[in-house]
Amino acid sequence: MIRTENLTKVYRMGEVEVQALRDVNLEIQDGEFIAIAGPSGSGKSTLLNMIGCLDKPTSGAVFIDDIDTGKLSENKLAEIRREKIGFIFQQFNLIHTLNALENVALPMFFAGVGRETRLKRAEELLAKVGLGDRVDHKPSELSGGEQQRMAIARALSNDPEIIIGDEPTGNVDTEAGNAIMDLLEGLNREGRTIIVVTHDAEIAARAGRTKRMRDGKVLD
Amino acid sequence: MKDAFLLVYRNMKERKTRLALTILGITVGIGAVIALMSIGYGMQESITGQLVEMVDVIMVTPGAMEFGSFGEFGSFTDRDLEAVNRIGGVKDAVAMRGTMEDVEYRGETFRVEVVGIEPRDIGAVFGETVKLEEGGDAGRGTTGRELRDNDHKTCEIGYSIAYDYFSDELGVNDRLTINGSKFRVVGILEEQGGFTDIDSQIYVTARDAVTILDNDDISVIFVRVRDIEDAEEIAAEIEERIDDNHKLDDFTSAMTMGSAIEDLESVFGILQAVLIIIGSISLIVASLVIMNTMLMSVMERTHEIGVMKAIGAKNRNILSLFLLEVGVVSAIGGVFGCIFGVIGAHAISFGMQTALDVEIAAIVKPEVLLGGVAVAMIVGVLSGLYPARKASKMSPVEAVRYE
């Protein structure tokens, strides 16, 4: 279970303080598919970064399985990101020098998984997202939709319980977007918790629950 | 590990030009150090090499002076020579009477050092190190011979006297005029090179030196000892005996070749250090090039570092990837530097021989090459440490956002 308690994040931009999150209290149950919707600048991505252990709160706390992540060392946070969380970014964020197989295998490399196991699993994951025939292709040789599917395969690399998507369909056409949502729904059916940030109402509608945000607050 | 190399290789492939320039920087830096060190060893070898074959020799000169020219501060007498011969442990004591004389050949005159020596002593002094030139003889193919006891008005000449001094080359049986008297050349000595005087000397019998050149003064005594272990002790005794003869303190300087080699080696130690410092300047430049390249690489790859961290890379994963990259680049630079250094050393050696007529071999020691690669990697990794740490410490969220 993921829980935030009075989660607050303040960024300093020169002289100006920006309150990205204000006292956010949210609970996400294991196996839930939740969409976080809201306009640009509402704090969706900041919330996602906090839950995904990419950033630390200014005050308040994020608990993942009752562990206060704000109190963990950088190394421990890296371990949580590696073992428990899979990230899907709007811009795909694939390593452009590596091919599909190597990109998908990379998180397992950081986890210390043996080379053979790694490559075998990466191949299976690529087949799972429909890219079984694209293993040798570099990201630049694939369409936006295919790149995002490659990113989903990478997110599944270490078999995480939580999948976090920051506008995962934001950079692909409707058809590819639907295919991605189908994949995410499938992953949710496998029992994984899916948290997706979007400002697309149709996408949000496919989630089990939608939370809206505005001005750094979660609306009830 | 294979995958870490793969990551590094893929990344290096992306930045070929900059990588090539960085490797070139290291190559030049390491190459300069290796070339200069190899030439330094060559210089050392060309000078001490000859002395090493004469380790059982003590050179006795008048006047307390350092290793070098002789005959400027008085001279020895036959009584001194006898005193030296009486010291226990002395195998041979050979006197040389050296003076500067006017030497004329076919109308040209030069002042040359003419050394009087007992013919039978030549072998005792020079051993195997100084030989007659075989079949040279200004192209006439005669080997010539050594001086003999009953020779009269004959001489053996150094290589430069035969071939460099006079417009016409001298050969066996040619005659030159020393201090007004005609002397016949019986042999030409092999080229010694290095920094000895033998190439520019003329040897005559001791009797001719005394009777014809009127030179009775012994300018140097060469002493061969039976046991090298006793050389220092015997040298001290020689100084004491001759000083007693002349009733002077510190008149005699008896230097063992062993100590001469030590002196020279310490001089070469300093020379070598200076050469290394000069070479190190290019190494420092190379290390700045590496640091600059790696800093740029870190900046360019900020986003990628962020992504790697987001998908679970720890700080030490990022640090080791960058260090591995700089290590690989440095090792390649180090190996190229060795090749460049060896070629450079031989080029310098060849250049010195053709342009300056100084024969200095390039002595490339394997440990210098291994050291070169090691230094390249140490310098590389140290220069890459700051950029790599900077990369590893990046905040993942900021790095991912960086475009």
Coordinates of C-alpha atoms in Angstrom, one line a residue:
Chain A
M1 CA 0.0 0.0 0.0
I2 CA 1.1 3.5 -0.8
R3 CA 0.1 6.3 1.6
T4 CA 1.0 10.0 1.7
E5 CA 0.6 12.1 4.9
N6 CA 0.4 15.9 4.6
L7 CA 2.8 15.6 1.7
T8 CA 4.3 19.0 0.9
K9 CA 6.9 20.0 -1.7
V10 CA 8.3 23.5 -2.0
Y11 CA 10.7 24.3 -4.8
R12 CA 12.9 27.4 -4.8
M13 CA 13.3 29.0 -8.1
G14 CA 15.8 31.8 -7.4
E15 CA 13.9 34.2 -5.0
V16 CA 10.5 32.6 -5.6
E17 CA 9.1 29.7 -3.7
V18 CA 6.8 27.4 -5.6
Q19 CA 4.4 25.2 -3.6
A20 CA 4.1 22.2 -5.8
L21 CA 2.3 20.0 -3.3
R22 CA 0.3 21.2 -0.3
D23 CA -0.7 18.7 2.5
V24 CA -1.5 15.9 0.1
N25 CA -3.2 12.9 1.8
L26 CA -3.7 9.9 -0.4
E27 CA -4.0 6.2 0.0
I28 CA -3.5 3.7 -2.9
Q29 CA -4.3 0.1 -2.3
D30 CA -2.3 -2.8 -3.6
G31 CA -3.5 -3.8 -7.1
E32 CA -5.4 -0.6 -7.6
F33 CA -5.4 1.3 -11.0
I34 CA -5.5 5.0 -10.2
A35 CA -5.4 8.0 -12.5
I36 CA -4.3 11.3 -11.3
A37 CA -5.8 14.1 -13.4
G38 CA -5.5 17.8 -13.5
P39 CA -4.3 20.7 -15.5
S40 CA -0.6 21.5 -16.1
G41 CA 1.1 22.8 -13.0
S42 CA -1.4 21.2 -10.6
G43 CA 1.4 19.1 -9.0
K44 CA 0.5 15.7 -10.6
S45 CA 4.1 15.0 -11.8
T46 CA 5.6 16.2 -8.5
L47 CA 3.3 13.8 -6.6
L48 CA 4.3 11.0 -8.9
N49 CA 8.0 11.7 -8.4
M50 CA 7.5 11.6 -4.6
I51 CA 5.6 8.3 -4.8
G52 CA 8.3 7.0 -7.2
C53 CA 11.1 7.9 -4.8
L54 CA 12.7 10.2 -7.3
D55 CA 12.4 13.2 -5.0
K56 CA 12.0 13.8 -1.3
P57 CA 9.2 15.8 0.4
T58 CA 9.8 19.1 2.0
S59 CA 7.5 18.0 4.8
G60 CA 5.0 15.2 5.4
A61 CA 5.8 11.7 4.3
V62 CA 5.3 9.0 1.7
F63 CA 4.9 5.4 2.9
I64 CA 5.4 2.4 0.6
D65 CA 4.4 -0.8 2.4
D66 CA 4.6 1.2 5.7
I67 CA 8.2 2.4 5.0
D68 CA 8.7 6.1 5.3
T69 CA 10.7 6.7 2.1
G70 CA 11.8 10.2 3.1
K71 CA 13.9 8.7 5.8
L72 CA 15.8 6.3 3.5
S73 CA 19.3 6.8 2.2
E74 CA 19.9 7.4 -1.5
N75 CA 21.0 3.9 -2.0
K76 CA 17.9 2.4 -0.3
L77 CA 15.7 4.7 -2.5
A78 CA 17.6 3.4 -5.6
E79 CA 16.9 -0.2 -4.4
I80 CA 13.1 0.6 -4.0
R81 CA 13.0 2.2 -7.5
R82 CA 14.8 -0.8 -8.9
E83 CA 12.8 -3.6 -7.1
K84 CA 9.3 -2.2 -6.4
I85 CA 8.7 0.4 -9.0
G86 CA 8.6 0.6 -12.8
F87 CA 8.6 4.0 -14.5
I88 CA 7.0 4.9 -17.8
F89 CA 7.7 8.5 -18.9
Q90 CA 5.9 10.7 -21.4
Q91 CA 9.2 11.1 -23.4
F92 CA 9.9 7.3 -23.2
N93 CA 13.4 8.1 -21.8
L94 CA 15.1 5.1 -23.5
I95 CA 18.9 5.0 -23.8
H96 CA 19.4 5.8 -27.4
T97 CA 22.8 4.0 -27.8
L98 CA 21.3 0.7 -26.7
N99 CA 19.0 -1.6 -28.7
A100 CA 15.6 -2.7 -27.4
L101 CA 16.9 -5.9 -25.7
E102 CA 19.7 -4.0 -24.0
N103 CA 17.3 -1.2 -22.9
V104 CA 14.9 -3.7 -21.3
A105 CA 17.7 -5.6 -19.7
L106 CA 19.3 -2.5 -18.2
P107 CA 17.4 -2.4 -14.8
M108 CA 18.3 -6.1 -14.3
F109 CA 21.9 -5.2 -15.0
F110 CA 21.8 -2.7 -12.1
A111 CA 20.0 -5.3 -10.0
G112 CA 22.9 -7.7 -10.6
V113 CA 20.9 -10.3 -12.5
G114 CA 23.1 -12.7 -14.5
R115 CA 23.6 -11.9 -18.2
E116 CA 21.8 -15.0 -19.6
T117 CA 18.7 -14.6 -17.4
R118 CA 18.6 -10.9 -18.1
L119 CA 18.6 -11.3 -21.9
K120 CA 16.1 -14.2 -21.8
R121 CA 13.7 -12.2 -19.6
A122 CA 14.2 -9.1 -21.7
E123 CA 13.3 -11.1 -24.8
E124 CA 10.1 -12.4 -23.1
L125 CA 9.1 -9.0 -22.0
L126 CA 9.6 -7.5 -25.5
A127 CA 7.4 -10.4 -26.9
K128 CA 4.8 -9.6 -24.2
V129 CA 4.5 -6.0 -25.4
G130 CA 4.4 -7.1 -29.0
L131 CA 8.0 -6.2 -29.9
G132 CA 9.4 -9.7 -30.2
D133 CA 10.6 -8.9 -33.7
R134 CA 12.2 -5.6 -32.8
V135 CA 14.8 -6.8 -30.2
D136 CA 17.8 -5.5 -32.2
H137 CA 16.3 -2.1 -33.0
K138 CA 17.5 1.1 -31.5
P139 CA 14.8 3.4 -30.1
S140 CA 15.3 5.8 -33.0
E141 CA 14.3 3.1 -35.4
L142 CA 10.9 2.6 -33.8
S143 CA 7.6 4.6 -33.8
G144 CA 6.5 6.5 -30.7
G145 CA 4.0 3.8 -29.8
E146 CA 6.6 1.1 -30.1
Q147 CA 9.1 3.1 -28.0
Q148 CA 6.6 3.5 -25.3
R149 CA 5.9 -0.3 -25.3
M150 CA 9.6 -0.8 -25.1
A151 CA 9.6 1.5 -22.0
I152 CA 6.8 -0.6 -20.5
A153 CA 8.8 -3.7 -21.1
R154 CA 11.7 -2.0 -19.3
A155 CA 9.5 -1.0 -16.5
L156 CA 8.5 -4.6 -16.0
S157 CA 12.2 -5.7 -16.0
N158 CA 12.6 -6.4 -12.3
D159 CA 9.0 -7.5 -11.9
P160 CA 7.8 -4.5 -9.8
E161 CA 4.6 -4.3 -7.8
I162 CA 4.0 -0.7 -8.8
I163 CA 3.9 0.8 -12.3
I164 CA 4.1 4.6 -12.5
G165 CA 3.2 6.3 -15.7
D166 CA 3.7 10.0 -16.2
E167 CA 1.4 10.9 -19.2
P168 CA 2.3 7.5 -20.8
T169 CA 0.1 8.2 -23.8
G170 CA 1.0 11.9 -24.1
N171 CA 3.4 11.5 -27.0
V172 CA 1.6 8.8 -29.1
D173 CA -1.4 8.8 -31.4
T174 CA -4.8 7.5 -30.2
E175 CA -4.4 4.0 -31.5
A176 CA -1.0 3.6 -29.9
G177 CA -2.4 5.2 -26.7
N178 CA -5.2 2.7 -26.6
A179 CA -2.7 -0.2 -27.0
I180 CA -0.6 1.2 -24.2
M181 CA -3.7 1.5 -21.9
D182 CA -4.6 -2.1 -22.9
L183 CA -1.1 -3.2 -21.7
L184 CA -1.5 -1.3 -18.5
E185 CA -4.9 -2.8 -17.8
G186 CA -3.4 -6.2 -18.4
L187 CA -0.6 -5.5 -15.9
N188 CA -3.2 -4.4 -13.4
R189 CA -5.1 -7.6 -13.9
E190 CA -1.8 -9.4 -13.0
G191 CA -2.2 -7.7 -9.6
R192 CA 0.2 -4.7 -10.1
T193 CA -0.7 -1.3 -8.8
I194 CA -0.9 1.2 -11.6
I195 CA -0.6 4.9 -11.0
V196 CA -1.1 7.1 -14.1
V197 CA -0.9 10.8 -14.4
T198 CA -2.9 12.2 -17.3
H199 CA -4.9 15.2 -18.4
D200 CA -6.8 13.1 -20.9
A201 CA -10.3 12.4 -19.6
E202 CA -10.7 9.3 -21.8
I203 CA -7.5 7.8 -20.4
A204 CA -8.5 8.7 -16.8
A205 CA -11.9 7.0 -17.4
R206 CA -10.1 3.6 -18.0
A207 CA -8.6 3.7 -14.5
G208 CA -10.5 2.1 -11.5
R209 CA -10.4 5.4 -9.6
T210 CA -9.5 9.0 -10.6
K211 CA -8.1 11.7 -8.3
R212 CA -8.1 15.3 -9.4
M213 CA -5.5 17.8 -8.5
R214 CA -5.4 21.6 -8.6
D215 CA -2.8 24.0 -7.2
G216 CA -0.9 21.3 -5.4
K217 CA -3.9 19.8 -3.7
V218 CA -5.8 16.6 -4.2
L219 CA -9.5 17.4 -4.6
D220 CA -12.0 15.2 -2.9
Chain B
M1 CA 31.2 -6.7 -16.5
K2 CA 30.7 -7.5 -20.2
D3 CA 27.6 -5.4 -20.2
A4 CA 29.3 -2.5 -18.5
F5 CA 31.9 -2.6 -21.2
L6 CA 29.1 -2.8 -23.8
L7 CA 27.5 0.3 -22.3
V8 CA 30.9 2.1 -22.3
Y9 CA 31.6 1.0 -25.9
R10 CA 28.2 2.1 -27.2
N11 CA 28.7 5.4 -25.6
M12 CA 32.3 5.8 -26.9
K13 CA 31.0 5.0 -30.4
E14 CA 28.6 7.9 -30.2
R15 CA 31.4 10.3 -29.5
K16 CA 34.2 9.2 -31.8
T17 CA 35.8 12.5 -32.6
R18 CA 36.1 13.8 -29.1
L19 CA 37.2 10.4 -28.0
A20 CA 39.9 10.3 -30.6
L21 CA 41.2 13.7 -29.5
T22 CA 41.2 12.7 -25.8
I23 CA 43.1 9.5 -26.7
L24 CA 45.5 11.6 -28.8
G25 CA 46.1 13.9 -25.8
I26 CA 47.0 11.0 -23.5
T27 CA 49.1 9.4 -26.3
V28 CA 51.2 12.6 -26.7
G29 CA 51.6 12.9 -22.9
I30 CA 52.7 9.3 -22.3
G31 CA 54.7 9.2 -25.5
A32 CA 56.7 12.2 -24.5
V33 CA 57.6 10.8 -21.1
I34 CA 58.5 7.4 -22.6
A35 CA 60.6 8.9 -25.4
L36 CA 62.5 11.3 -23.1
M37 CA 63.1 8.5 -20.5
S38 CA 64.4 6.1 -23.2
I39 CA 66.8 8.7 -24.6
G40 CA 67.9 9.5 -21.0
Y41 CA 68.7 5.8 -20.5
G42 CA 70.5 5.8 -23.8
M43 CA 72.7 8.7 -22.7
Q44 CA 73.4 7.0 -19.4
E45 CA 74.3 3.7 -21.1
S46 CA 76.6 5.4 -23.6
I47 CA 78.6 6.9 -20.8
T48 CA 78.5 4.4 -18.0
G49 CA 78.5 1.4 -20.3
Q50 CA 82.2 1.8 -21.1
L51 CA 83.1 2.4 -17.5
V52 CA 81.3 -0.7 -16.3
E53 CA 83.8 -2.8 -18.2
M54 CA 86.5 -1.1 -16.3
V55 CA 85.2 -1.5 -12.8
D56 CA 88.5 -3.0 -11.5
V57 CA 90.3 0.2 -12.6
I58 CA 91.4 3.1 -10.4
M59 CA 92.2 6.3 -12.2
V60 CA 94.8 8.3 -10.4
T61 CA 95.2 12.0 -11.3
P62 CA 97.2 14.8 -9.8
G63 CA 95.3 17.5 -8.0
A64 CA 92.1 16.9 -6.1
M65 CA 89.6 17.1 -8.9
E66 CA 86.4 15.4 -10.0
F67 CA 86.2 12.9 -12.8
G68 CA 87.2 14.6 -16.1
S69 CA 90.2 16.1 -17.8
F70 CA 93.7 15.6 -16.3
G71 CA 97.1 17.1 -16.2
E72 CA 96.2 20.6 -15.1
F73 CA 97.4 20.6 -11.6
G74 CA 100.9 19.2 -11.6
S75 CA 102.0 15.7 -12.5
F76 CA 103.3 12.4 -11.1
T77 CA 106.9 11.0 -11.4
D78 CA 108.3 7.5 -11.9
R79 CA 108.8 7.3 -8.2
D80 CA 105.0 7.7 -7.7
L81 CA 104.4 4.9 -10.2
E82 CA 106.8 2.6 -8.3
A83 CA 105.1 3.4 -5.0
V84 CA 101.7 2.5 -6.5
N85 CA 103.1 -0.8 -7.9
R86 CA 104.3 -1.8 -4.5
I87 CA 100.9 -1.5 -2.9
G88 CA 99.4 -5.0 -2.1
G89 CA 96.4 -5.9 -4.3
V90 CA 97.6 -3.9 -7.3
K91 CA 97.7 -6.0 -10.4
D92 CA 99.0 -3.4 -12.8
A93 CA 99.8 0.3 -12.7
V94 CA 100.1 2.0 -16.0
A95 CA 101.4 5.5 -16.4
M96 CA 100.2 7.8 -19.2
R97 CA 102.0 10.9 -20.2
G98 CA 99.5 13.2 -21.9
T99 CA 100.3 16.6 -23.3
M100 CA 98.7 18.9 -25.9
E101 CA 101.0 18.9 -29.0
D102 CA 100.8 20.5 -32.4
V103 CA 100.0 17.8 -34.9
E104 CA 100.4 18.4 -38.6
Y105 CA 99.2 16.4 -41.5
R106 CA 99.4 17.6 -45.2
G107 CA 99.7 21.2 -44.2
E108 CA 97.0 21.3 -41.6
T109 CA 97.9 21.6 -37.9
F110 CA 95.7 20.9 -34.8
R111 CA 96.5 20.8 -31.1
V112 CA 95.8 17.3 -30.1
E113 CA 96.4 15.3 -26.9
V114 CA 99.3 13.0 -27.4
V115 CA 99.6 10.2 -24.8
G116 CA 102.8 8.3 -24.1
I117 CA 102.2 4.8 -22.8
E118 CA 104.2 1.5 -22.5
P119 CA 102.9 -0.6 -25.4
R120 CA 102.5 -3.7 -23.2
D121 CA 100.3 -1.7 -20.8
I122 CA 97.7 -0.8 -23.4
G123 CA 95.8 -4.0 -22.9
A124 CA 96.1 -3.6 -19.1
V125 CA 94.4 -0.2 -19.2
F126 CA 91.8 -0.7 -21.8
G127 CA 91.2 -4.4 -21.6
E128 CA 88.7 -5.4 -24.2
T129 CA 87.0 -2.1 -24.5
V130 CA 89.3 -0.3 -26.9
K131 CA 90.2 -2.2 -30.0
L132 CA 91.9 -1.6 -33.3
E133 CA 89.5 -0.8 -36.2
E134 CA 89.3 -3.9 -38.3
G135 CA 89.9 -3.4 -42.0
G136 CA 89.0 0.3 -41.8
D137 CA 92.1 2.2 -42.6
A138 CA 90.5 5.0 -44.7
G139 CA 89.1 2.3 -47.1
R140 CA 92.4 0.5 -47.6
G141 CA 91.3 -2.5 -45.7
T142 CA 94.3 -2.9 -43.4
T143 CA 93.7 -3.6 -39.7
G144 CA 97.0 -2.3 -38.6
R145 CA 98.6 -3.3 -35.3
E146 CA 99.2 -2.2 -31.7
L147 CA 102.3 -0.3 -30.6
R148 CA 105.3 -2.5 -29.8
D149 CA 108.0 -2.0 -27.2
N150 CA 110.7 -1.5 -29.7
D151 CA 108.7 0.9 -31.9
H152 CA 110.3 4.2 -32.7
K153 CA 108.3 7.2 -34.0
T154 CA 105.1 5.3 -34.4
C155 CA 101.6 6.0 -33.2
E156 CA 98.1 4.6 -32.8
I157 CA 95.5 7.2 -33.5
G158 CA 91.9 7.7 -32.3
Y159 CA 89.0 7.4 -34.8
S160 CA 88.3 11.1 -35.0
I161 CA 92.0 11.9 -35.6
A162 CA 91.9 9.5 -38.6
Y163 CA 88.7 10.5 -40.1
D164 CA 87.4 13.9 -38.8
Y165 CA 90.3 16.2 -38.0
F166 CA 92.1 16.6 -41.2
S167 CA 90.7 17.2 -44.7
D168 CA 92.4 14.1 -45.9
E169 CA 91.7 10.8 -44.0
L170 CA 94.6 9.1 -42.4
G171 CA 95.4 5.5 -42.9
V172 CA 97.9 2.9 -41.6
N173 CA 101.5 3.8 -42.6
D174 CA 100.6 7.5 -43.2
R175 CA 102.9 9.9 -41.5
L176 CA 102.0 12.9 -39.4
T177 CA 104.2 15.4 -37.6
I178 CA 104.0 15.7 -33.9
N179 CA 105.9 18.6 -32.4
G180 CA 108.2 18.7 -35.4
S181 CA 109.0 14.9 -35.6
K182 CA 107.5 12.6 -38.1
F183 CA 105.5 9.7 -36.7
R184 CA 104.1 6.7 -38.7
V185 CA 100.6 5.5 -38.0
V186 CA 100.6 1.8 -37.1
G187 CA 97.0 1.4 -36.1
I188 CA 93.6 3.2 -35.9
L189 CA 91.4 2.6 -32.9
E190 CA 87.8 1.7 -33.2
E191 CA 85.3 4.5 -32.7
Q192 CA 84.4 4.8 -29.0
G193 CA 81.6 7.4 -29.3
G194 CA 80.1 8.5 -26.1
F195 CA 81.9 11.1 -24.1
T196 CA 85.4 9.6 -23.8
D197 CA 88.5 11.4 -25.1
I198 CA 90.0 8.3 -26.8
D199 CA 88.7 9.2 -30.3
S200 CA 90.6 12.4 -30.3
Q201 CA 93.9 11.2 -28.9
I202 CA 97.2 9.9 -30.3
Y203 CA 99.1 7.2 -28.6
V204 CA 102.9 6.9 -28.7
T205 CA 105.3 4.8 -26.8
A206 CA 106.4 6.1 -23.4
R207 CA 110.0 6.2 -24.6
D208 CA 109.1 8.4 -27.6
A209 CA 107.0 10.6 -25.3
V210 CA 110.0 11.1 -23.1
T211 CA 112.8 11.3 -25.6
I212 CA 111.2 12.9 -28.7
L213 CA 108.3 14.9 -27.2
D214 CA 110.3 15.7 -24.0
N215 CA 107.4 14.8 -21.8
D216 CA 108.5 13.1 -18.7
D217 CA 105.5 14.1 -16.6
I218 CA 103.0 11.4 -15.8
S219 CA 99.5 12.9 -16.2
V220 CA 97.5 9.9 -15.1
I221 CA 98.1 6.5 -13.6
F222 CA 95.7 3.7 -14.3
V223 CA 95.7 1.0 -11.7
R224 CA 94.0 -2.4 -12.1
V225 CA 93.3 -4.2 -8.8
R226 CA 93.2 -7.9 -8.2
D227 CA 90.0 -7.8 -6.2
I228 CA 87.3 -5.2 -6.9
E229 CA 86.2 -5.5 -3.2
D230 CA 89.5 -3.8 -2.2
A231 CA 89.4 -1.0 -4.8
E232 CA 88.2 1.7 -2.5
E233 CA 90.8 0.8 0.2
I234 CA 93.6 0.6 -2.4
A235 CA 92.5 4.0 -3.9
A236 CA 92.9 5.6 -0.4
E237 CA 96.3 4.0 0.0
I238 CA 97.4 5.3 -3.4
E239 CA 96.4 8.8 -2.5
E240 CA 98.3 8.6 0.8
R241 CA 101.5 7.2 -0.7
I242 CA 101.7 9.7 -3.6
D243 CA 100.8 12.6 -1.3
D244 CA 103.7 11.5 1.0
N245 CA 106.1 11.5 -2.0
H246 CA 105.1 15.1 -2.8
K247 CA 104.7 16.1 0.8
L248 CA 101.3 17.6 0.0
D249 CA 97.8 17.1 1.3
D250 CA 95.1 16.2 -1.1
F251 CA 97.5 16.3 -4.1
T252 CA 96.3 13.0 -5.5
S253 CA 92.9 12.0 -6.6
A254 CA 92.4 8.2 -6.9
M255 CA 89.0 7.4 -8.3
T256 CA 87.6 3.9 -8.7
M257 CA 85.5 3.4 -11.7
G258 CA 82.8 2.1 -9.4
S259 CA 82.5 5.4 -7.7
A260 CA 82.8 7.2 -11.0
I261 CA 79.8 5.2 -12.2
E262 CA 78.0 6.1 -9.0
D263 CA 78.7 9.8 -9.5
L264 CA 77.5 9.6 -13.1
E265 CA 74.5 7.6 -12.1
S266 CA 73.4 10.3 -9.6
V267 CA 73.9 12.9 -12.3
F268 CA 71.8 10.9 -14.6
G269 CA 69.3 10.4 -11.9
I270 CA 68.9 14.2 -11.9
L271 CA 68.8 14.4 -15.7
Q272 CA 66.2 11.6 -15.8
A273 CA 64.1 13.5 -13.2
V274 CA 64.3 16.7 -15.3
L275 CA 63.3 14.8 -18.4
I276 CA 60.4 13.2 -16.5
I277 CA 59.3 16.7 -15.3
I278 CA 59.3 18.0 -18.9
G279 CA 57.4 15.0 -20.0
S280 CA 55.0 15.4 -17.1
I281 CA 53.9 18.8 -18.3
S282 CA 52.3 17.2 -21.4
L283 CA 50.8 14.6 -19.1
I284 CA 49.2 17.3 -17.0
V285 CA 47.8 18.9 -20.1
A286 CA 46.5 15.4 -21.1
S287 CA 44.8 15.0 -17.7
L288 CA 43.1 18.4 -18.1
V289 CA 41.9 17.2 -21.6
I290 CA 40.5 14.1 -20.0
M291 CA 38.8 16.0 -17.2
N292 CA 37.3 18.4 -19.7
T293 CA 36.0 15.6 -22.0
M294 CA 34.5 13.7 -19.1
L295 CA 32.8 16.9 -17.7
M296 CA 31.3 17.6 -21.1
S297 CA 30.3 13.9 -21.3
V298 CA 28.6 14.1 -17.9
M299 CA 26.8 17.3 -18.9
E300 CA 25.6 15.9 -22.2
R301 CA 24.4 12.7 -20.5
T302 CA 22.7 14.3 -17.5
H303 CA 19.3 13.2 -18.8
E304 CA 20.6 9.6 -19.4
I305 CA 22.1 9.5 -15.9
G306 CA 18.7 10.6 -14.5
V307 CA 17.0 7.8 -16.4
M308 CA 19.5 5.3 -15.2
K309 CA 18.9 6.4 -11.6
A310 CA 15.1 6.3 -12.1
I311 CA 15.2 2.7 -13.3
G312 CA 17.3 1.7 -10.2
A313 CA 21.0 2.6 -10.8
K314 CA 22.8 3.4 -7.5
N315 CA 25.4 6.2 -7.2
R316 CA 28.2 3.6 -7.4
N317 CA 26.7 2.1 -10.6
I318 CA 27.0 5.5 -12.3
L319 CA 30.4 6.2 -10.8
S320 CA 31.8 2.9 -11.9
L321 CA 30.4 3.3 -15.5
F322 CA 32.1 6.7 -15.9
L323 CA 35.3 5.4 -14.3
L324 CA 35.3 2.4 -16.5
E325 CA 34.9 4.7 -19.5
V326 CA 37.8 6.9 -18.5
G327 CA 39.8 3.8 -17.7
V328 CA 39.3 2.3 -21.1
V329 CA 40.1 5.6 -22.8
S330 CA 43.2 6.1 -20.8
A331 CA 44.4 2.5 -21.3
I332 CA 44.0 2.9 -25.1
G333 CA 45.8 6.2 -24.9
G334 CA 48.5 4.6 -22.7
V335 CA 49.1 1.8 -25.2
F336 CA 49.2 4.3 -28.2
G337 CA 51.5 6.5 -26.0
C338 CA 53.9 3.5 -25.6
I339 CA 54.0 3.0 -29.4
F340 CA 54.4 6.7 -30.0
G341 CA 57.1 6.9 -27.3
V342 CA 59.1 4.1 -28.8
I343 CA 58.9 5.6 -32.3
G344 CA 59.7 9.0 -30.9
A345 CA 62.7 7.8 -28.9
H346 CA 64.2 6.1 -32.0
A347 CA 63.4 9.2 -34.1
I348 CA 65.2 11.4 -31.6
S349 CA 68.2 9.0 -31.5
F350 CA 68.3 8.9 -35.3
G351 CA 68.0 12.7 -35.5
M352 CA 70.8 13.2 -33.0
Q353 CA 73.0 10.9 -35.0
T354 CA 72.3 12.5 -38.4
A355 CA 72.1 16.1 -37.3
L356 CA 74.6 16.3 -34.5
D357 CA 76.7 13.1 -35.0
V358 CA 76.0 12.1 -31.4
E359 CA 75.4 8.4 -31.0
I360 CA 72.8 7.9 -28.3
A361 CA 70.7 4.7 -28.5
A362 CA 67.1 4.8 -27.5
I363 CA 66.9 2.2 -24.7
V364 CA 63.2 1.3 -24.2
K365 CA 62.8 -0.6 -20.9
P366 CA 59.7 -2.9 -20.6
E367 CA 59.1 -1.5 -17.1
V368 CA 58.9 2.0 -18.5
L369 CA 56.3 0.9 -21.1
L370 CA 54.2 -0.9 -18.4
G371 CA 54.6 2.1 -16.2
G372 CA 53.5 4.3 -19.1
V373 CA 50.2 2.4 -19.4
A374 CA 49.8 2.4 -15.6
V375 CA 50.4 6.1 -15.3
A376 CA 48.0 6.8 -18.1
M377 CA 45.3 4.9 -16.3
I378 CA 46.1 6.4 -12.9
V379 CA 46.1 10.0 -14.4
G380 CA 43.0 9.2 -16.4
V381 CA 41.0 7.7 -13.5
L382 CA 42.1 10.6 -11.2
S383 CA 41.1 13.1 -13.8
G384 CA 37.8 11.3 -14.4
L385 CA 37.0 10.9 -10.7
Y386 CA 35.6 14.4 -10.2
P387 CA 33.3 14.3 -13.3
A388 CA 32.3 10.7 -12.4
R389 CA 31.4 11.7 -8.8
K390 CA 29.5 14.7 -10.1
A391 CA 27.5 12.4 -12.4
S392 CA 26.8 9.9 -9.6
K393 CA 25.6 12.6 -7.2
M394 CA 23.0 14.0 -9.5
S395 CA 19.5 14.2 -8.2
P396 CA 17.5 11.7 -10.3
V397 CA 14.4 14.0 -10.7
E398 CA 16.5 17.0 -11.8
A399 CA 18.6 14.9 -14.1
V400 CA 15.5 13.2 -15.8
R401 CA 14.0 16.7 -16.3
Y402 CA 17.3 18.0 -17.9
E403 CA 17.1 18.4 -21.7

